[in-house]
Short mmCIF file of C-alpha atoms and ligand atoms in Angstrom, two decimals:
data_model
loop_
_atom_site.label_atom_id
_atom_site.label_comp_id
_atom_site.label_asym_id
_atom_site.label_seq_id
_atom_site.Cartn_x
_atom_site.Cartn_y
_atom_site.Cartn_z
CA UNK A 863 -70.61 -81.18 -12.16
CA UNK A 864 -71.16 -77.92 -14.04
CA UNK A 865 -67.94 -75.94 -14.75
CA UNK A 866 -69.63 -72.99 -13.03
CA UNK A 867 -69.23 -74.80 -9.69
CA UNK A 868 -66.13 -74.14 -7.57
CA UNK A 869 -64.83 -75.16 -4.17
CA UNK A 870 -64.15 -72.14 -1.98
CA UNK A 871 -62.90 -71.75 1.56
CA UNK A 872 -65.12 -70.52 4.37
CA UNK A 873 -63.47 -67.44 5.91
CA UNK A 874 -65.71 -67.23 8.96
CA UNK A 875 -69.15 -68.01 10.32
CA UNK A 876 -70.73 -65.34 12.52
CA UNK A 877 -73.99 -65.69 14.48
CA UNK A 878 -76.43 -62.89 13.59
CA UNK A 879 -79.35 -64.00 15.77
CA UNK A 880 -80.23 -67.21 17.64
CA UNK A 881 -81.15 -68.87 14.35
CA UNK A 882 -79.19 -67.11 11.61
CA UNK A 883 -75.52 -67.06 10.63
CA UNK A 884 -73.47 -65.09 8.12
CA UNK A 885 -70.95 -67.22 6.23
CA UNK A 886 -68.20 -65.41 4.37
CA UNK A 887 -65.89 -66.94 1.78
CA UNK A 888 -62.32 -66.49 0.58
CA UNK A 889 -62.37 -66.42 -3.20
CA UNK A 890 -59.00 -67.33 -4.77
CA UNK A 891 -57.58 -64.61 -6.99
CA UNK A 892 -57.91 -66.63 -10.19
CA UNK A 893 -61.64 -67.06 -9.56
CA UNK A 894 -62.29 -63.42 -8.58
CA UNK A 895 -63.56 -62.39 -12.05
CA UNK A 896 -66.08 -65.26 -12.01
CA UNK A 897 -67.33 -64.21 -8.59
CA UNK A 898 -68.03 -60.56 -9.43
CA UNK A 899 -71.62 -59.86 -8.49
CA UNK A 900 -74.30 -57.25 -8.29
CA UNK A 901 -76.18 -56.37 -5.11
CA UNK A 902 -79.24 -58.62 -4.80
CA UNK A 903 -77.67 -61.67 -6.49
CA UNK A 904 -77.28 -65.05 -4.81
CA UNK A 905 -74.89 -67.99 -4.49
CA UNK A 906 -75.96 -71.61 -4.76
CA UNK A 907 -74.35 -73.78 -2.09
CA UNK A 908 -73.66 -77.51 -2.32
CA UNK A 909 -74.79 -78.99 0.98
CA UNK A 910 -73.41 -82.51 1.43
CA UNK A 911 -75.92 -85.28 2.16
CA UNK A 912 -75.39 -88.99 2.94
CA UNK A 913 -78.80 -89.62 1.44
CA UNK A 914 -78.53 -87.91 -1.94
CA UNK A 915 -74.85 -86.96 -2.32
CA UNK A 916 -75.78 -83.32 -1.96
CA UNK A 917 -78.61 -80.83 -2.10
CA UNK A 918 -78.33 -77.41 -3.75
CA UNK A 919 -79.62 -74.38 -1.86
CA UNK A 920 -79.62 -70.73 -2.97
CA UNK A 921 -78.57 -67.98 -0.53
CA UNK A 922 -78.63 -64.29 -1.36
CA UNK A 923 -75.40 -62.40 -0.88
CA UNK A 924 -75.77 -60.11 2.12
CA UNK A 925 -72.40 -58.45 1.43
CA UNK A 926 -72.01 -55.53 -0.95
CA UNK A 927 -69.65 -55.60 -3.93
CA UNK A 928 -69.30 -51.83 -3.51
CA UNK A 929 -68.04 -51.60 0.05
CA UNK A 930 -66.76 -55.05 1.10
CA UNK A 931 -64.00 -57.26 -0.24
CA UNK A 932 -65.57 -60.47 1.10
CA UNK A 933 -68.53 -62.39 -0.27
CA UNK A 934 -71.02 -63.41 2.40
CA UNK A 935 -74.40 -65.11 2.59
CA UNK A 936 -76.74 -65.10 5.56
CA UNK A 937 -78.65 -68.28 6.32
CA UNK A 938 -81.61 -68.58 8.68
CA UNK A 939 -82.66 -71.96 10.01
CA UNK A 940 -85.87 -73.31 8.47
CA UNK A 941 -87.73 -75.45 11.01
CA UNK A 942 -87.23 -79.09 9.94
CA UNK A 943 -85.20 -77.98 6.90
CA UNK A 944 -82.13 -79.94 5.86
CA UNK A 945 -79.81 -77.48 4.09
CA UNK A 946 -80.16 -74.42 6.32
CA UNK A 947 -79.68 -76.43 9.52
CA UNK A 948 -76.71 -78.28 8.05
CA UNK A 949 -75.04 -74.96 7.26
CA UNK A 950 -75.81 -73.45 10.68
CA UNK A 951 -74.66 -76.60 12.54
CA UNK A 952 -71.64 -77.68 10.49
CA UNK A 953 -69.85 -74.96 8.56
CA UNK A 954 -66.68 -73.62 10.17
CA UNK A 955 -63.89 -71.30 9.24
CA UNK A 956 -61.43 -73.10 6.91
CA UNK A 957 -63.98 -75.61 5.50
CA UNK A 958 -64.15 -76.11 1.75
CA UNK A 959 -67.61 -75.92 0.21
CA UNK A 960 -68.97 -76.11 -3.33
CA UNK A 961 -70.72 -73.02 -4.68
CA UNK A 962 -71.98 -71.87 -8.06
CA UNK A 963 -70.99 -68.47 -9.38
CA UNK A 964 -73.27 -65.55 -8.39
CA UNK A 965 -76.52 -65.28 -10.34
CA UNK A 966 -79.94 -63.68 -10.32
CA UNK A 967 -81.89 -60.70 -11.62
CA UNK A 968 -83.09 -59.19 -8.31
CA UNK A 969 -80.76 -56.24 -8.82
CA UNK A 970 -81.34 -52.48 -9.21
CA UNK A 971 -80.63 -51.06 -12.65
CA UNK A 972 -78.95 -48.04 -11.13
CA UNK A 973 -77.63 -47.16 -7.69
CA UNK A 974 -78.74 -43.58 -8.25
CA UNK A 975 -82.47 -44.35 -8.15
CA UNK A 976 -84.59 -44.00 -5.00
CA UNK A 977 -85.61 -47.41 -3.70
CA UNK A 978 -88.42 -48.72 -1.52
CA UNK A 979 -87.30 -52.06 -0.08
CA UNK A 980 -89.58 -54.56 1.70
CA UNK A 981 -88.18 -57.49 3.65
CA UNK A 982 -89.44 -60.02 6.16
CA UNK A 983 -87.20 -62.36 8.15
CA UNK A 984 -84.30 -63.78 6.15
CA UNK A 985 -85.66 -61.90 3.11
CA UNK A 986 -83.51 -59.04 4.38
CA UNK A 987 -80.27 -60.50 2.96
CA UNK A 988 -80.50 -59.18 -0.64
CA UNK A 989 -82.22 -56.05 0.70
CA UNK A 990 -79.21 -55.32 2.94
CA UNK A 991 -76.82 -55.79 0.02
CA UNK A 992 -78.85 -53.45 -2.18
CA UNK A 993 -79.25 -50.82 0.58
CA UNK A 994 -75.52 -50.79 1.46
CA UNK A 995 -74.56 -50.57 -2.20
CA UNK A 996 -76.85 -47.65 -3.01
CA UNK A 997 -75.68 -45.76 0.08
CA UNK A 998 -71.97 -46.42 -0.52
CA UNK A 999 -71.74 -46.09 -4.28
CA UNK A 1000 -74.88 -44.31 -5.51
CA UNK A 1001 -76.98 -41.25 -4.85
CA UNK A 1002 -80.43 -42.79 -4.36
CA UNK A 1003 -82.49 -42.56 -1.19
CA UNK A 1004 -83.42 -45.85 0.49
CA UNK A 1005 -86.52 -46.68 2.52
CA UNK A 1006 -86.57 -50.13 4.15
CA UNK A 1007 -89.72 -51.67 5.59
CA UNK A 1008 -88.61 -54.72 7.60
CA UNK A 1009 -90.97 -57.17 9.34
CA UNK A 1010 -89.96 -59.66 12.01
CA UNK A 1011 -91.55 -61.85 14.67
CA UNK A 1012 -89.89 -59.85 17.48
CA UNK A 1013 -86.76 -57.80 18.21
CA UNK A 1014 -84.62 -60.93 18.78
CA UNK A 1015 -85.36 -62.15 15.26
CA UNK A 1016 -84.11 -58.96 13.57
CA UNK A 1017 -81.06 -59.77 11.43
CA UNK A 1018 -78.69 -56.81 10.81
CA UNK A 1019 -80.46 -54.59 13.37
CA UNK A 1020 -77.16 -53.00 14.48
CA UNK A 1021 -75.92 -52.63 10.93
CA UNK A 1022 -79.09 -50.79 9.92
CA UNK A 1023 -78.69 -48.53 12.99
CA UNK A 1024 -75.10 -47.72 11.99
CA UNK A 1025 -76.10 -47.02 8.40
CA UNK A 1026 -78.97 -44.78 9.52
CA UNK A 1027 -76.58 -42.75 11.66
CA UNK A 1028 -74.13 -42.45 8.79
CA UNK A 1029 -76.74 -41.60 6.13
CA UNK A 1030 -79.53 -39.89 8.10
CA UNK A 1031 -80.80 -37.99 5.06
CA UNK A 1032 -80.79 -40.96 2.69
CA UNK A 1033 -81.78 -44.05 4.70
CA UNK A 1034 -85.03 -44.67 6.59
CA UNK A 1035 -85.65 -48.05 8.24
CA UNK A 1036 -89.16 -48.87 9.45
CA UNK A 1037 -89.31 -51.98 11.61
CA UNK A 1038 -92.55 -53.92 11.95
CA UNK A 1039 -92.45 -56.26 14.96
CA UNK A 1040 -95.26 -58.78 15.00
CA UNK A 1041 -95.24 -59.24 18.78
CA UNK A 1042 -96.10 -55.53 19.08
CA UNK A 1043 -98.30 -54.86 16.04
CA UNK A 1044 -99.51 -58.27 14.86
CA UNK A 1045 -98.89 -59.49 11.30
CA UNK A 1046 -98.26 -56.73 8.73
CA UNK A 1047 -101.52 -55.30 7.37
CA UNK A 1048 -102.34 -53.64 4.07
CA UNK A 1049 -103.38 -50.42 5.84
CA UNK A 1050 -100.18 -50.37 7.94
CA UNK A 1051 -97.90 -50.90 4.95
CA UNK A 1052 -99.79 -48.31 2.89
CA UNK A 1053 -99.06 -45.81 5.66
CA UNK A 1054 -95.32 -46.63 5.64
CA UNK A 1055 -94.99 -46.55 1.84
CA UNK A 1056 -97.36 -43.68 1.01
CA UNK A 1057 -94.68 -41.00 0.59
CA UNK A 1058 -92.41 -43.17 -1.55
CA UNK A 1059 -94.69 -44.40 -4.32
CA UNK A 1060 -92.41 -43.04 -7.03
CA UNK A 1061 -89.52 -45.26 -5.84
CA UNK A 1062 -88.55 -48.53 -7.52
CA UNK A 1063 -89.69 -51.42 -5.33
CA UNK A 1064 -87.81 -54.57 -4.26
CA UNK A 1065 -89.62 -57.17 -2.16
CA UNK A 1066 -88.31 -60.32 -0.49
CA UNK A 1067 -90.16 -62.36 2.11
CA UNK A 1068 -92.51 -65.29 2.69
CA UNK A 1069 -95.71 -65.70 0.67
CA UNK A 1070 -98.03 -64.07 3.22
CA UNK A 1071 -95.84 -60.99 3.53
CA UNK A 1072 -95.49 -60.77 -0.25
CA UNK A 1073 -99.26 -60.92 -0.73
CA UNK A 1074 -100.01 -58.21 1.84
CA UNK A 1075 -97.23 -55.97 0.47
CA UNK A 1076 -98.47 -56.32 -3.11
CA UNK A 1077 -101.98 -55.44 -1.95
CA UNK A 1078 -100.63 -52.32 -0.20
CA UNK A 1079 -98.61 -51.29 -3.26
CA UNK A 1080 -101.70 -51.89 -5.42
CA UNK A 1081 -103.69 -49.49 -3.20
CA UNK A 1082 -100.96 -46.91 -3.71
CA UNK A 1083 -101.24 -47.32 -7.46
CA UNK A 1084 -97.90 -49.11 -7.85
CA UNK A 1085 -98.55 -51.99 -10.26
CA UNK A 1086 -97.09 -55.48 -9.65
CA UNK A 1087 -95.14 -55.11 -12.88
CA UNK A 1088 -92.98 -52.43 -11.23
CA UNK A 1089 -92.17 -54.61 -8.24
CA UNK A 1090 -89.01 -56.72 -8.31
CA UNK A 1091 -89.56 -59.87 -6.27
CA UNK A 1092 -87.27 -62.57 -4.93
CA UNK A 1093 -89.05 -65.75 -3.90
CA UNK A 1094 -87.24 -68.05 -1.53
CA UNK A 1095 -87.72 -71.72 -2.16
CA UNK A 1096 -85.61 -74.87 -2.11
CA UNK A 1097 -84.41 -76.24 -5.41
CA UNK A 1098 -85.78 -79.52 -6.61
CA UNK A 1099 -83.07 -79.73 -9.27
CA UNK A 1100 -79.41 -80.17 -8.30
CA UNK A 1101 -76.91 -78.56 -10.71
CA UNK A 1102 -74.00 -79.97 -8.66
CA UNK A 1103 -74.92 -83.59 -9.41
CA UNK A 1104 -75.42 -83.20 -13.17
CA UNK A 1105 -72.73 -84.62 -15.38
CA UNK A 1106 -70.64 -82.11 -17.35
CA UNK A 1107 -72.01 -81.23 -20.79
CA UNK A 1108 -70.85 -83.52 -23.60
CA UNK A 1109 -67.69 -82.31 -25.35
CA UNK A 1110 -69.08 -82.80 -28.85
CA UNK A 1111 -72.47 -81.61 -30.00
CA UNK A 1112 -75.19 -84.24 -30.16
CA UNK A 1113 -77.43 -84.01 -33.19
CA UNK A 1114 -80.34 -82.36 -31.38
CA UNK A 1115 -83.03 -81.42 -33.80
CA UNK A 1116 -82.01 -83.71 -36.64
CA UNK A 1117 -85.16 -84.49 -38.64
CA UNK A 1118 -87.33 -82.25 -36.41
CA UNK A 1119 -89.12 -78.96 -37.06
CA UNK A 1120 -86.40 -76.53 -36.10
CA UNK A 1121 -85.49 -72.85 -36.08
CA UNK A 1122 -81.97 -71.62 -36.66
CA UNK A 1123 -80.32 -69.70 -33.87
CA UNK A 1124 -77.06 -67.86 -33.41
CA UNK A 1125 -76.04 -68.01 -29.74
CA UNK A 1126 -73.32 -65.87 -28.19
CA UNK A 1127 -72.05 -67.16 -24.90
CA UNK A 1128 -68.74 -66.90 -23.00
CA UNK A 1129 -67.08 -65.11 -25.94
CA UNK A 1130 -68.04 -67.83 -28.45
CA UNK A 1131 -70.66 -67.90 -31.19
CA UNK A 1132 -72.60 -71.08 -32.05
CA UNK A 1133 -74.97 -71.63 -35.01
CA UNK A 1134 -77.52 -74.22 -33.94
CA UNK A 1135 -80.72 -75.94 -34.97
CA UNK A 1136 -83.34 -75.29 -32.32
CA UNK A 1137 -86.24 -77.79 -32.22
CA UNK A 1138 -89.48 -75.88 -31.74
CA UNK A 1139 -90.57 -78.11 -28.85
CA UNK A 1140 -87.26 -77.82 -26.94
CA UNK A 1141 -86.45 -75.15 -24.40
CA UNK A 1142 -83.40 -73.03 -25.19
CA UNK A 1143 -81.47 -74.17 -22.10
CA UNK A 1144 -82.11 -77.87 -22.80
CA UNK A 1145 -81.05 -77.42 -26.43
CA UNK A 1146 -77.79 -75.72 -25.39
CA UNK A 1147 -76.96 -78.37 -22.79
CA UNK A 1148 -77.70 -81.08 -25.38
CA UNK A 1149 -75.06 -79.44 -27.57
CA UNK A 1150 -72.51 -79.53 -24.75
CA UNK A 1151 -72.68 -75.77 -24.23
CA UNK A 1152 -72.19 -74.72 -20.63
CA UNK A 1153 -75.12 -72.33 -20.29
CA UNK A 1154 -75.73 -70.94 -16.80
CA UNK A 1155 -78.71 -72.27 -14.84
CA UNK A 1156 -79.78 -73.17 -11.33
CA UNK A 1157 -83.50 -73.79 -10.75
CA UNK A 1158 -84.82 -74.55 -14.28
CA UNK A 1159 -88.23 -73.37 -13.03
CA UNK A 1160 -88.00 -69.68 -14.06
CA UNK A 1161 -87.68 -68.55 -10.45
CA UNK A 1162 -84.00 -67.72 -10.01
CA UNK A 1163 -83.14 -65.77 -13.18
CA UNK A 1164 -79.72 -67.40 -13.58
CA UNK A 1165 -80.30 -68.37 -17.23
CA UNK A 1166 -81.37 -64.86 -18.30
CA UNK A 1167 -80.27 -63.88 -21.82
CA UNK A 1168 -81.17 -61.33 -24.51
CA UNK A 1169 -83.16 -61.97 -27.65
CA UNK A 1170 -81.28 -59.79 -30.15
CA UNK A 1171 -83.49 -60.74 -33.09
CA UNK A 1172 -86.38 -63.07 -33.79
CA UNK A 1173 -89.42 -63.90 -31.68
CA UNK A 1174 -89.53 -66.29 -28.76
CA UNK A 1175 -92.08 -67.21 -26.10
CA UNK A 1176 -91.71 -68.21 -22.49
CA UNK A 1177 -93.70 -71.03 -20.94
CA UNK A 1178 -93.38 -69.61 -17.44
CA UNK A 1179 -91.82 -66.49 -15.91
CA UNK A 1180 -91.45 -65.82 -12.22
CA UNK A 1181 -88.50 -63.48 -12.24
CA UNK A 1182 -88.51 -60.95 -15.10
CA UNK A 1183 -90.64 -57.82 -14.83
CA UNK A 1184 -92.30 -56.03 -17.76
CA UNK A 1185 -89.46 -53.54 -18.30
CA UNK A 1186 -86.98 -56.40 -18.61
CA UNK A 1187 -89.23 -58.30 -21.02
CA UNK A 1188 -89.63 -55.13 -23.07
CA UNK A 1189 -85.83 -54.84 -23.19
CA UNK A 1190 -85.72 -58.30 -24.83
CA UNK A 1191 -84.66 -60.40 -21.84
CA UNK A 1192 -85.82 -63.99 -21.58
CA UNK A 1193 -85.20 -67.04 -19.40
CA UNK A 1194 -83.45 -69.79 -21.34
CA UNK A 1195 -84.99 -72.54 -19.19
CA UNK A 1196 -88.50 -71.55 -20.39
CA UNK A 1197 -87.93 -70.20 -23.89
CA UNK A 1198 -89.18 -71.71 -27.15
CA UNK A 1199 -88.55 -70.30 -30.65
CA UNK A 1200 -91.33 -68.67 -32.69
CA UNK A 1201 -89.39 -67.22 -35.64
CA UNK A 1202 -87.34 -69.26 -38.10
CA UNK A 1203 -84.12 -67.32 -37.47
CA UNK A 1204 -83.01 -65.99 -34.12
CA UNK A 1205 -80.07 -64.38 -32.40
CA UNK A 1206 -79.59 -64.84 -28.64
CA UNK A 1207 -76.81 -63.46 -26.43
CA UNK A 1208 -75.91 -64.39 -22.86
CA UNK A 1209 -74.76 -60.87 -22.09
CA UNK A 1210 -76.45 -60.05 -18.78
C1 FAD B 937 -82.86 -66.97 -4.92
C2 FAD B 937 -82.98 -67.49 -3.50
C3 FAD B 937 -82.31 -66.83 -2.48
C4 FAD B 937 -82.42 -67.28 -1.16
N1 FAD B 937 -81.76 -66.60 -0.18
C5 FAD B 937 -81.84 -67.02 1.10
C6 FAD B 937 -81.16 -66.31 2.13
O1 FAD B 937 -80.48 -65.31 1.87
N2 FAD B 937 -81.24 -66.77 3.40
C7 FAD B 937 -82.00 -67.88 3.71
O2 FAD B 937 -82.01 -68.26 4.90
N3 FAD B 937 -82.66 -68.57 2.75
C8 FAD B 937 -82.60 -68.18 1.46
N4 FAD B 937 -83.25 -68.88 0.47
C9 FAD B 937 -83.99 -70.10 0.83
C10 FAD B 937 -83.04 -71.31 0.84
O3 FAD B 937 -82.57 -71.57 -0.46
C11 FAD B 937 -83.72 -72.61 1.35
O4 FAD B 937 -84.92 -72.78 0.63
C12 FAD B 937 -83.98 -72.56 2.83
O5 FAD B 937 -82.75 -72.41 3.55
C13 FAD B 937 -84.66 -73.86 3.30
O6 FAD B 937 -83.88 -74.95 2.93
P1 FAD B 937 -83.77 -76.23 3.85
O7 FAD B 937 -83.02 -77.27 3.09
O8 FAD B 937 -83.27 -75.88 5.22
O9 FAD B 937 -85.28 -76.61 4.07
P2 FAD B 937 -86.17 -77.56 3.18
O10 FAD B 937 -85.98 -77.34 1.75
O11 FAD B 937 -87.54 -77.46 3.73
O12 FAD B 937 -85.55 -78.96 3.58
C14 FAD B 937 -86.29 -80.05 3.56
C15 FAD B 937 -86.00 -80.81 2.27
O13 FAD B 937 -84.73 -81.45 2.39
C16 FAD B 937 -84.89 -82.83 2.09
N5 FAD B 937 -83.97 -83.54 3.01
C17 FAD B 937 -84.12 -83.75 4.32
N6 FAD B 937 -83.06 -84.44 4.80
C18 FAD B 937 -82.24 -84.67 3.75
C19 FAD B 937 -80.98 -85.33 3.60
N7 FAD B 937 -80.35 -85.90 4.62
N8 FAD B 937 -80.42 -85.35 2.36
C20 FAD B 937 -81.05 -84.77 1.30
N9 FAD B 937 -82.25 -84.15 1.40
C21 FAD B 937 -82.82 -84.09 2.60
C22 FAD B 937 -86.33 -83.16 2.39
O14 FAD B 937 -86.76 -84.24 1.60
C23 FAD B 937 -87.03 -81.87 2.01
O15 FAD B 937 -87.32 -81.85 0.63
C24 FAD B 937 -83.19 -68.44 -0.85
C25 FAD B 937 -83.84 -69.11 -1.90
C26 FAD B 937 -83.75 -68.64 -3.20
C27 FAD B 937 -84.45 -69.38 -4.32
#
């Protein structure tokens, strides 16, 4: 099991709607530094399974590091799904459960910027964390466009009402209920977003909602590259069931065409040979270096790192936007070397 996995105690489980619960955790004091997080990040939960030992499922933190001392995720049942139903049916206060440390890049750069947040269904969890954080600790204005099947399906309805009363000048929440208005439309979303096109955009919801929102933003002249997106999906990989990295480096790259890379991670510096056909994350794990990762498919952003010098290329990228790429960020699980000498830092 990766050293980034820990067993933590469930503090409580609270029903939000008929099919969603918020699970909060007690983090022991010695682990508190490892569980610091930014609004919009997620935890990966180890869900026990008789069939496979466990499955790993990601859940965005719905709590805010700026106004709550607890960490909490909010899980909505997926029809026929294994992990979400197991959590909703089984987890109780006092249970111990395996989780990976917080991760992800779906986070605002500054809490002082104005934000336009789009959520549908359980996609509201990181949106709630971001909204609460900006209101409590920043100066930005927040506009939330939130789509649901009907009023009963709205998660955090009361909390949004309370926040709107407390911050009437800074928070606007626009609900879109499908039983009243049908599925969200491009024209309808354009209308709701029209006055906020200069805001930074965060979007989290199912594929159909994402597509219609991107089309609306496109009509408003907001390019996809400016839109931060979180895509919910179940992991195929399981970081909880992998064996710990080897203690001594294996001779990865011996006799192969390699680049030379200096890697800074967890306060240590490693000089390594990096085979040109091997992804950065795989090369580090081969050397017994405990690099952070969850999905290995470029979707979750956990393995994000900075290219300080040298050129690299990514095979796939589903989580970094243009600004982040321009700032030199890359995803270790998809990165190959181009230059002969490189310098990479896990400093995000
Ligand atoms: C970054 C990120 C953040 C997310 N945040 C949230 C969030 O805040 N809230 C939220 O609700 N969701 C969130 N999700 C989605 C979440 O991770 C899951 O994808 C979702 O809960 C559905 O998982 P599921 O296991 O219930 O369903 P599925 O993945 O559809 O479950 C079915 C799968 O489980 C397998 N399976 C069935 N039975 C068993 C068994 N006994 N043992 C082992 N495997 C079995 C099946 O083969 C099938 O592959 C997030 C996803 C990501 C990537």
